Short mmCIF file of C-alpha atoms and ligand atoms in Angstrom, two decimals:
data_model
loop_
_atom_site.label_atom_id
_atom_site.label_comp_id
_atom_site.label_asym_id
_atom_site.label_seq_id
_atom_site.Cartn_x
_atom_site.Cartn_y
_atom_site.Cartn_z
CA UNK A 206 11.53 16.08 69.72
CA UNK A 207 14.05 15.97 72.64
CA UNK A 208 13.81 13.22 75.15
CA UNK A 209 15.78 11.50 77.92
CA UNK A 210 14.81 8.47 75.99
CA UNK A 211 18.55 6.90 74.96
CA UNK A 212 17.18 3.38 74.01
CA UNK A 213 17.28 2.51 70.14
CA UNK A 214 14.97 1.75 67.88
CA UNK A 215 15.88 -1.27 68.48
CA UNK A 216 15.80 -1.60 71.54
CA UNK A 217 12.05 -0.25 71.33
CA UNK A 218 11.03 -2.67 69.22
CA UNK A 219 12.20 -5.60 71.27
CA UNK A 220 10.88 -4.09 74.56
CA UNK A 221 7.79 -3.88 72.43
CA UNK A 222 7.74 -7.46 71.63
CA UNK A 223 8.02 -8.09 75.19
CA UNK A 224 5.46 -6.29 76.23
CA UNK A 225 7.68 -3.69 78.60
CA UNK A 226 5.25 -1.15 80.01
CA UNK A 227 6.17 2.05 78.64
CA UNK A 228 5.88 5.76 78.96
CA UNK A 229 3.11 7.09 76.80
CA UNK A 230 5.96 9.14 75.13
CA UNK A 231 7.25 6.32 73.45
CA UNK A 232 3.30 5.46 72.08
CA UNK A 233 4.11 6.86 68.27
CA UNK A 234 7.30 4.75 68.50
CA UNK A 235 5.27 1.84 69.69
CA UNK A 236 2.33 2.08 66.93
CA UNK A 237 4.80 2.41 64.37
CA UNK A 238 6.61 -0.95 65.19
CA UNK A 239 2.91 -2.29 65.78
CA UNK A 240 1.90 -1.67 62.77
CA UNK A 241 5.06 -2.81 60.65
CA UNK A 242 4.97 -5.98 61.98
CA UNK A 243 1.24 -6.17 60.81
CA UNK A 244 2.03 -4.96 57.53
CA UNK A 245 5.11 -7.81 57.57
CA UNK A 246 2.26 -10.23 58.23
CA UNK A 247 3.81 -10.89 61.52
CA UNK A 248 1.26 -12.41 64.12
CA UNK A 249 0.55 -10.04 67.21
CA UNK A 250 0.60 -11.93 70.52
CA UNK A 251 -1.30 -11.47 73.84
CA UNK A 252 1.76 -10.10 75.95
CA UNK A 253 2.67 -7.60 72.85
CA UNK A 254 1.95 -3.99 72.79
CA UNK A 255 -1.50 -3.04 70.87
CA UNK A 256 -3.62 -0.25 70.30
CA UNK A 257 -6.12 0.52 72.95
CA UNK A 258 -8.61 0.50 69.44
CA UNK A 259 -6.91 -2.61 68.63
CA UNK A 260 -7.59 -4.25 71.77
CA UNK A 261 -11.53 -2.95 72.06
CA UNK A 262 -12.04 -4.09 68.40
CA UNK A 263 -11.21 -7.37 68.91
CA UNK A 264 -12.68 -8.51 72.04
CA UNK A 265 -15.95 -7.06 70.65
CA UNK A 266 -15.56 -9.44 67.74
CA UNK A 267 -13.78 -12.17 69.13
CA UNK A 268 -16.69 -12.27 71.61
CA UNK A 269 -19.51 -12.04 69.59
CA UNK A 270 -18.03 -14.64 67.59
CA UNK A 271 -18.03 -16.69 70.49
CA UNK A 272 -21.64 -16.24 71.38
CA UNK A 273 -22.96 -16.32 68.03
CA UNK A 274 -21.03 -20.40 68.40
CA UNK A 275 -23.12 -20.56 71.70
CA UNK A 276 -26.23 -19.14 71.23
CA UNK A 277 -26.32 -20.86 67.47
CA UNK A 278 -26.22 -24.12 69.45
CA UNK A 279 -29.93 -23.46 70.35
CA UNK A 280 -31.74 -23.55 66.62
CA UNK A 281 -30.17 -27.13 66.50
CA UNK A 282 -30.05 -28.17 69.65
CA UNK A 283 -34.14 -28.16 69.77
CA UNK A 284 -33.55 -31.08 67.23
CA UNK A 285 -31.50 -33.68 68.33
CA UNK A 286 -34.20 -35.41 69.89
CA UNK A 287 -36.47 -35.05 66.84
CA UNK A 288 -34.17 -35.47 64.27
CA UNK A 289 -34.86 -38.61 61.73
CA UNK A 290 -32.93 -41.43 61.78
CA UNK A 291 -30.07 -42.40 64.78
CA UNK A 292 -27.42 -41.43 62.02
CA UNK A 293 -28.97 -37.77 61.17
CA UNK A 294 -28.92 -37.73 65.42
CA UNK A 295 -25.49 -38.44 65.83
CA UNK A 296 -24.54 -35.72 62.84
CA UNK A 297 -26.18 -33.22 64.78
CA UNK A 298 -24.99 -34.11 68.31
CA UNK A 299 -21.32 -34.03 66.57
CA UNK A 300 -22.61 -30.63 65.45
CA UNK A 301 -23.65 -28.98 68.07
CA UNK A 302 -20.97 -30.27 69.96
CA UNK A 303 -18.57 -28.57 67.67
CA UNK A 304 -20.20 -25.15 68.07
CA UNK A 305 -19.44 -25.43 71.70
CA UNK A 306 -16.31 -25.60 71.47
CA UNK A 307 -16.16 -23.03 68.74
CA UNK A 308 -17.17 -20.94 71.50
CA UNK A 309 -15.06 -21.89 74.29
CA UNK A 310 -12.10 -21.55 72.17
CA UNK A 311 -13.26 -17.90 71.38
CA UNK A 312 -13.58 -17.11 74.92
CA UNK A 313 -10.43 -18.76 75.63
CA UNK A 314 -9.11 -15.96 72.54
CA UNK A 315 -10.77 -13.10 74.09
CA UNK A 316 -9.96 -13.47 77.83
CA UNK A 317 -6.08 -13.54 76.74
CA UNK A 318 -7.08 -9.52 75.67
CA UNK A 319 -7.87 -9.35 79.41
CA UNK A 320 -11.63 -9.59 79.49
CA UNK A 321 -12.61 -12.36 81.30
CA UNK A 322 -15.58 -14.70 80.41
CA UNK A 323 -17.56 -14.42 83.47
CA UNK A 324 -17.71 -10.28 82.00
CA UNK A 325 -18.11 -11.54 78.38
CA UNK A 326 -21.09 -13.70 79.11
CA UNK A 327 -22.67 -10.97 81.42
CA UNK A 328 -22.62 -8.37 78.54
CA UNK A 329 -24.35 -11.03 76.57
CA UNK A 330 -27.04 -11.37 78.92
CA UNK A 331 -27.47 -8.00 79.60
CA UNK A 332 -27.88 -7.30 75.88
CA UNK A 333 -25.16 -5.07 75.58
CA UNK A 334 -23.18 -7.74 72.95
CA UNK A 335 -24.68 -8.88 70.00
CA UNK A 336 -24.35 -12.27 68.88
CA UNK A 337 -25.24 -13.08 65.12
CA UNK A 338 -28.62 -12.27 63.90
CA UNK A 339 -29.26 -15.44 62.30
CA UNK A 340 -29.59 -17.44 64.93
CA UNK A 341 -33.28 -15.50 65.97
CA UNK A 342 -35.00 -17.33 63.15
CA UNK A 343 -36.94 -20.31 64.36
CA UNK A 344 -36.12 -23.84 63.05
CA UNK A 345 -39.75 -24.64 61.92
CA UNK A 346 -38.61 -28.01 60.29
CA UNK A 347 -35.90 -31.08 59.89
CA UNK A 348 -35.40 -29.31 56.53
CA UNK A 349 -34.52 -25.92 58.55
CA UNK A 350 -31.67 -27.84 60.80
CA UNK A 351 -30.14 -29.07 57.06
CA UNK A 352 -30.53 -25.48 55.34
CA UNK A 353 -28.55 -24.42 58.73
CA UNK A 354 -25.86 -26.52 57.69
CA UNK A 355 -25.68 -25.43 54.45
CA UNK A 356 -26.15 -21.79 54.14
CA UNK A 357 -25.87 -20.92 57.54
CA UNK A 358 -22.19 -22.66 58.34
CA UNK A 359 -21.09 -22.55 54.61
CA UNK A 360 -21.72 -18.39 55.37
CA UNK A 361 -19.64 -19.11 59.01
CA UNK A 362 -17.03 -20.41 56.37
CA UNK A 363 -16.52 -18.04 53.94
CA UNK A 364 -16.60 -15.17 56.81
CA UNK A 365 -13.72 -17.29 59.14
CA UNK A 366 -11.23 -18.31 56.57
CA UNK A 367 -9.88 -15.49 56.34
CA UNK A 368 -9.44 -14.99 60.07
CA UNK A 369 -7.53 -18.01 59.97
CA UNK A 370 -4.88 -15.28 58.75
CA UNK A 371 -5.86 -12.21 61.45
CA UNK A 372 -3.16 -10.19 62.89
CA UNK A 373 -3.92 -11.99 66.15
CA UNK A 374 -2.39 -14.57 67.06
CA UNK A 375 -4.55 -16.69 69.68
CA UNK A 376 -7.72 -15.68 67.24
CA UNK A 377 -6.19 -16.90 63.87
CA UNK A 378 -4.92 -20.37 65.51
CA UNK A 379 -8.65 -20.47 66.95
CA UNK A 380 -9.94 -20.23 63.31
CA UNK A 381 -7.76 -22.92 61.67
CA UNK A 382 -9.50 -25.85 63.44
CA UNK A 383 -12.85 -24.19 63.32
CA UNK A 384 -12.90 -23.85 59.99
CA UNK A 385 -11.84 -27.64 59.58
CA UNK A 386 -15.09 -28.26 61.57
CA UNK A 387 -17.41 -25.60 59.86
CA UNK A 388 -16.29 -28.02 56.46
CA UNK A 389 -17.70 -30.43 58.12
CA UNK A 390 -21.03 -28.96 58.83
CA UNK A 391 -21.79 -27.29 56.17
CA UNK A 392 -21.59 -30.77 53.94
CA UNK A 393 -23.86 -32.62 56.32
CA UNK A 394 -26.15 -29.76 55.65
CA UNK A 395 -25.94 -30.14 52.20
CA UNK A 396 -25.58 -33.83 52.13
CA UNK A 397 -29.55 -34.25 54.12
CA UNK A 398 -30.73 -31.78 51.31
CA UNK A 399 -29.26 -33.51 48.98
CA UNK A 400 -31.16 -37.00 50.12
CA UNK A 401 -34.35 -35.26 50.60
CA UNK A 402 -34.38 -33.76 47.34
CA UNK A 403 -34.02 -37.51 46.09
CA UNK A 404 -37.61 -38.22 48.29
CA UNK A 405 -41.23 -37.44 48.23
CA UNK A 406 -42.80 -34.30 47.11
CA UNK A 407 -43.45 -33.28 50.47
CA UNK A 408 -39.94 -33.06 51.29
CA UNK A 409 -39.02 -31.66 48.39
CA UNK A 410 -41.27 -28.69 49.08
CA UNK A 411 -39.91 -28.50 52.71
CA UNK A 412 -36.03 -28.11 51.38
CA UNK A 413 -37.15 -25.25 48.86
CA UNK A 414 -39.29 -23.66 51.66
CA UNK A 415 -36.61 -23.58 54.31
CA UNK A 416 -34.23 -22.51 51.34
CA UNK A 417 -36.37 -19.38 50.78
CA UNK A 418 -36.88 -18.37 54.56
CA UNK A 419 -32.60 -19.03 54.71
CA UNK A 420 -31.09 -17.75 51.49
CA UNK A 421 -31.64 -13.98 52.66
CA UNK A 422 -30.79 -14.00 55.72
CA UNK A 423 -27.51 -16.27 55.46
CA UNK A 424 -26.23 -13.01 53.36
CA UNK A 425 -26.93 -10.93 55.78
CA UNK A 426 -24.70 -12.77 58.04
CA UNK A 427 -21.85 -10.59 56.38
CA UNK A 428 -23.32 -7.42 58.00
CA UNK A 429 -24.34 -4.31 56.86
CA UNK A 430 -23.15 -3.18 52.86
CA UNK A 431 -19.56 -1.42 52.81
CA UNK A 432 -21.07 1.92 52.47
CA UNK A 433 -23.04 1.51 55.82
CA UNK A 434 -20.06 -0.63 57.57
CA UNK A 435 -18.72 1.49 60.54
CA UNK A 436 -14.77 0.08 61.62
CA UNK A 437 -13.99 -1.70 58.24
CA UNK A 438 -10.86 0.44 56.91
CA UNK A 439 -8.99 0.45 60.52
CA UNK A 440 -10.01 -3.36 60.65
CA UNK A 441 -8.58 -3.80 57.39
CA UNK A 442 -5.42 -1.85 58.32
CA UNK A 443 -5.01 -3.84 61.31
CA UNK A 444 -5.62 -7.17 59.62
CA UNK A 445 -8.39 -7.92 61.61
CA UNK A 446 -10.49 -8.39 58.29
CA UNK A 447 -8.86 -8.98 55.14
CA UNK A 448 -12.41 -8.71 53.10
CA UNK A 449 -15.25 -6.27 53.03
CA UNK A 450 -18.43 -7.49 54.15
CA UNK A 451 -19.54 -7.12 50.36
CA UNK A 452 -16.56 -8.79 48.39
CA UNK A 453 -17.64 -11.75 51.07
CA UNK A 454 -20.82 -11.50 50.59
CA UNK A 455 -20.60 -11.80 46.75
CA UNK A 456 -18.45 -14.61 47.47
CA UNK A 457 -20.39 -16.89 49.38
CA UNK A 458 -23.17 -15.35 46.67
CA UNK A 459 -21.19 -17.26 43.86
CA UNK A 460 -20.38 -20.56 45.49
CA UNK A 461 -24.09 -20.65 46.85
CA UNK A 462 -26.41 -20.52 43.58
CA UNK A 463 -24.92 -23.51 41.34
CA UNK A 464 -24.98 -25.27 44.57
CA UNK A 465 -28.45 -24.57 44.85
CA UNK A 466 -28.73 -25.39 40.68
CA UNK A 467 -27.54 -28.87 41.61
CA UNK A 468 -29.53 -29.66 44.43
CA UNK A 469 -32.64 -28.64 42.83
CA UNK A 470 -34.35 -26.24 44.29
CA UNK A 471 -35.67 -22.77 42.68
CA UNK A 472 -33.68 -19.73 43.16
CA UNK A 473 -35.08 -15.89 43.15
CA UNK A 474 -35.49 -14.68 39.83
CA UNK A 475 -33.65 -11.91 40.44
CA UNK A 476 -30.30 -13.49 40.86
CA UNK A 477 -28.97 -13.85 37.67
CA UNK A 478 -25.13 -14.02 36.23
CA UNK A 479 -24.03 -11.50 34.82
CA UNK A 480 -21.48 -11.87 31.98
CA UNK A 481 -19.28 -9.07 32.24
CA UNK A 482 -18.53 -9.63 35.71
CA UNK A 483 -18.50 -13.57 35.97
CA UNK A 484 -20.57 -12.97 39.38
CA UNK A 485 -24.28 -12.99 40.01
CA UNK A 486 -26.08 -9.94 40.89
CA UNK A 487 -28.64 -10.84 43.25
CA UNK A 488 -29.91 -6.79 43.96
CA UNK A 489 -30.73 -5.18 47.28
CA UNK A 490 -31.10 -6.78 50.49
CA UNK A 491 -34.09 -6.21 53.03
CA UNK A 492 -31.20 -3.84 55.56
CA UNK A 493 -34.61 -2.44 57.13
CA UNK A 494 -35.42 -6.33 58.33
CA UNK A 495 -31.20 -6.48 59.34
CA UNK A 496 -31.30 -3.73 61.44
CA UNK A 497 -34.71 -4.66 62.85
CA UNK A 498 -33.38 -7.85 64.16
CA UNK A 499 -29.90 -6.62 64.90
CA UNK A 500 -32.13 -4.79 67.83
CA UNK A 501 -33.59 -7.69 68.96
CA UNK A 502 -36.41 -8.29 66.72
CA UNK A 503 -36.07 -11.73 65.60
CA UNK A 504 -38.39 -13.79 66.51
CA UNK A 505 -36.92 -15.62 68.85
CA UNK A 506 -34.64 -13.15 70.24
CA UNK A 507 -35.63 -13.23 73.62
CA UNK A 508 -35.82 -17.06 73.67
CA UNK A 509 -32.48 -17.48 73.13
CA UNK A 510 -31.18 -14.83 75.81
CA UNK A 511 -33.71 -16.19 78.13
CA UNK A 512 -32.48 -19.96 77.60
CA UNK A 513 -28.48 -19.12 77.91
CA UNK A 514 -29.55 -17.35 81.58
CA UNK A 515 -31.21 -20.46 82.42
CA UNK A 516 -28.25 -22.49 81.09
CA UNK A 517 -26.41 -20.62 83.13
CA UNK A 518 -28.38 -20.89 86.53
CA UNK A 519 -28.36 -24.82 85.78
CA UNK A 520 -24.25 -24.69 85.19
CA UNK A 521 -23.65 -22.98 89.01
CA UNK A 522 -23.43 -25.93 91.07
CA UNK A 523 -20.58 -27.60 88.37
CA UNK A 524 -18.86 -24.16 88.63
CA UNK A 525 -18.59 -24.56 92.26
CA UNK A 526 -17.85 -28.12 92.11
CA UNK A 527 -14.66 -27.27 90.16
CA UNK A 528 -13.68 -24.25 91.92
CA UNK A 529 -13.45 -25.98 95.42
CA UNK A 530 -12.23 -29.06 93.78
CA UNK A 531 -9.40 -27.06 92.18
CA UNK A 532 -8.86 -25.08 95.90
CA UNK A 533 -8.49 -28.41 97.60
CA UNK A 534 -5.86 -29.51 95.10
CA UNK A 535 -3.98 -26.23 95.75
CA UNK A 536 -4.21 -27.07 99.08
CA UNK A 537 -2.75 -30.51 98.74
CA UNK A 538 0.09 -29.27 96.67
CA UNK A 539 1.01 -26.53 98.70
CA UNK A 540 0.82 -29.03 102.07
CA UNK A 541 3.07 -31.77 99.63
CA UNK A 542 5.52 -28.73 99.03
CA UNK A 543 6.08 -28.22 102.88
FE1 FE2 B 707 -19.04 -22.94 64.68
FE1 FE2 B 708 -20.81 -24.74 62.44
#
């Protein structure tokens, strides 16, 4: 094609890495260098060109990440003040804690794609994000908040390491400390089983209840099966996921059931091992109860919506606390300057 254009390829590239707006004649040129650094495993940085797809894609995920860390506060929350002993209490505080920060970084991520929070959490609200569907299950029990731990953050785990290596930059430094953290949680969870299998009957039969209710719905927490999985091949292209949702599913699948063996508790019959594969099959999932509570059918969906507004009324007067305290020290500086 002819063009005015007389910078190199070179030159296009680093202008690219800049972030130099462009004409939209030099998009091809700009995908092309996009996409080879992805391919070289190169990170891709807020300031540095990206697909308009690329962009969209991950502030939908990025941000549902980050209220799926928020909203999945709630479950536990409810049991701080109810939980056991004053060490089980300040395990979950630490939890909980974690998962807000888990969020904050996220939001922190996303904004730097140029969506700010304020819009992020009002999508939320509004129902137009999704956040994960686990988190509208009730927590019925103490036995629930451990199975959480468990299932629910060992399935967080095995879905965020490799994020840890995403394309983008601000999300995969995000993921390295979460995933430190989600370590943490998910052998508290198993540690509490672990001592209540050791106890009375009763609380035996509470850990393999809350382990039936779980177990399902932690692998659904890897979304719907490849064949039904909308974005995965551009996502995988972009190195935005590294995994299907199956091979991670099968994964967490495998590291799940002799943990189960050792702690004790009885798991379907129809997961079994199969010996040519070295994995366990474990059959069809319930997708018709997925989808129903992807739509807001979980139980306590509208719970959880209703109590992040509310958290959100309460938060207004620290907002404007720390808006005109940060205004006055503008002021102060900008009178100092003078
Ligand atoms: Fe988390
Ligand atoms: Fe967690």
């Amino acid at each position: 094609m002819y063009t005015t254009d007389l910078r190199t390829a070179e030159e296009k590239a680093e202008e690219a890495r800049k972030g130099v707006p462009r004409s939209a004649l030099d998009t091809d040129a700009l995908e092309a260098e996009f996409q080879a650094r992805i391919d070289a495993d190169a990170y891709i940085e807020p300031k540095d060109y990206m697909p308009d797809g690329y962009r969209k894609t991950l502030v939908r995920q990025m941000s549902q990440h980050a209220h799926s860390e928020i909203v999945g506060m709630l479950p536990e929350g409810c049991w701080v003040g109810r939980a056991p002993t004053l060490k089980r209490k300040m395990i979950l505080i630490a939890k909980v804690q974690d998962e807000a920060g888990h969020g904050l970084y996220l939001y922190s991520a996303a904004e730097t794609l140029g969506t700010s929070r304020e819009e992020l959490v009002r999508q939320l609200l509004a129902g137009e994000a999704k956040y994960s569907t686990i988190f509208n299950y009730p927590t019925t029990n103490w036995s629930d908040v451990c199975t959480i731990g468990w299932l629910v953050d060992g399935a967080a785990i095995t879905n965020q390491i490799p994020l840890c290596r995403c394309s983008y930059g601000p999300y995969a430094r995000a993921m390295v400390k979460v995933c430190k953290e989600e370590s943490f949680h998910q052998r508290q969870g198993y540690e509490a089983l672990l001592q209540m299998m050791k106890g009375t009957e009763a609380q035996k039969r509470m850990v393999q209840d809350s382990f039936d209710r779980w177990f399902w719905p932690s692998l659904m927490m890897f979304g719907p099966p490849d064949s039904n999985s909308a974005h995965s091949s551009q996502n995988m292209k972009w190195k935005i996921k590294r995994f299907s949702n199956d091979e991670l599913r099968q994964r967490f699948v495998d590291a799940t059931i002799p943990q189960a063996e050792f702690l004790g508790v009885k798991v379907p019959d129809v997961i079994v091992k199969n010996a040519e594969t070295d994995h366990y099959d474990f059959g069809e999932l319930d997708w018709d109860e997925f989808m129903a509570v992807v739509k807001g059918g979980g139980i306590c969906a509208s719970n959880r919506i209703d109590a992040r507004k509310k958290a959100l009324e309460d938060g207004t007067w620290v907002r404007d606390a720390a808006s005109a305290y940060a205004e006055k020290q503008q002021v102060a500086t900008v009178a100092a300057a003078e």
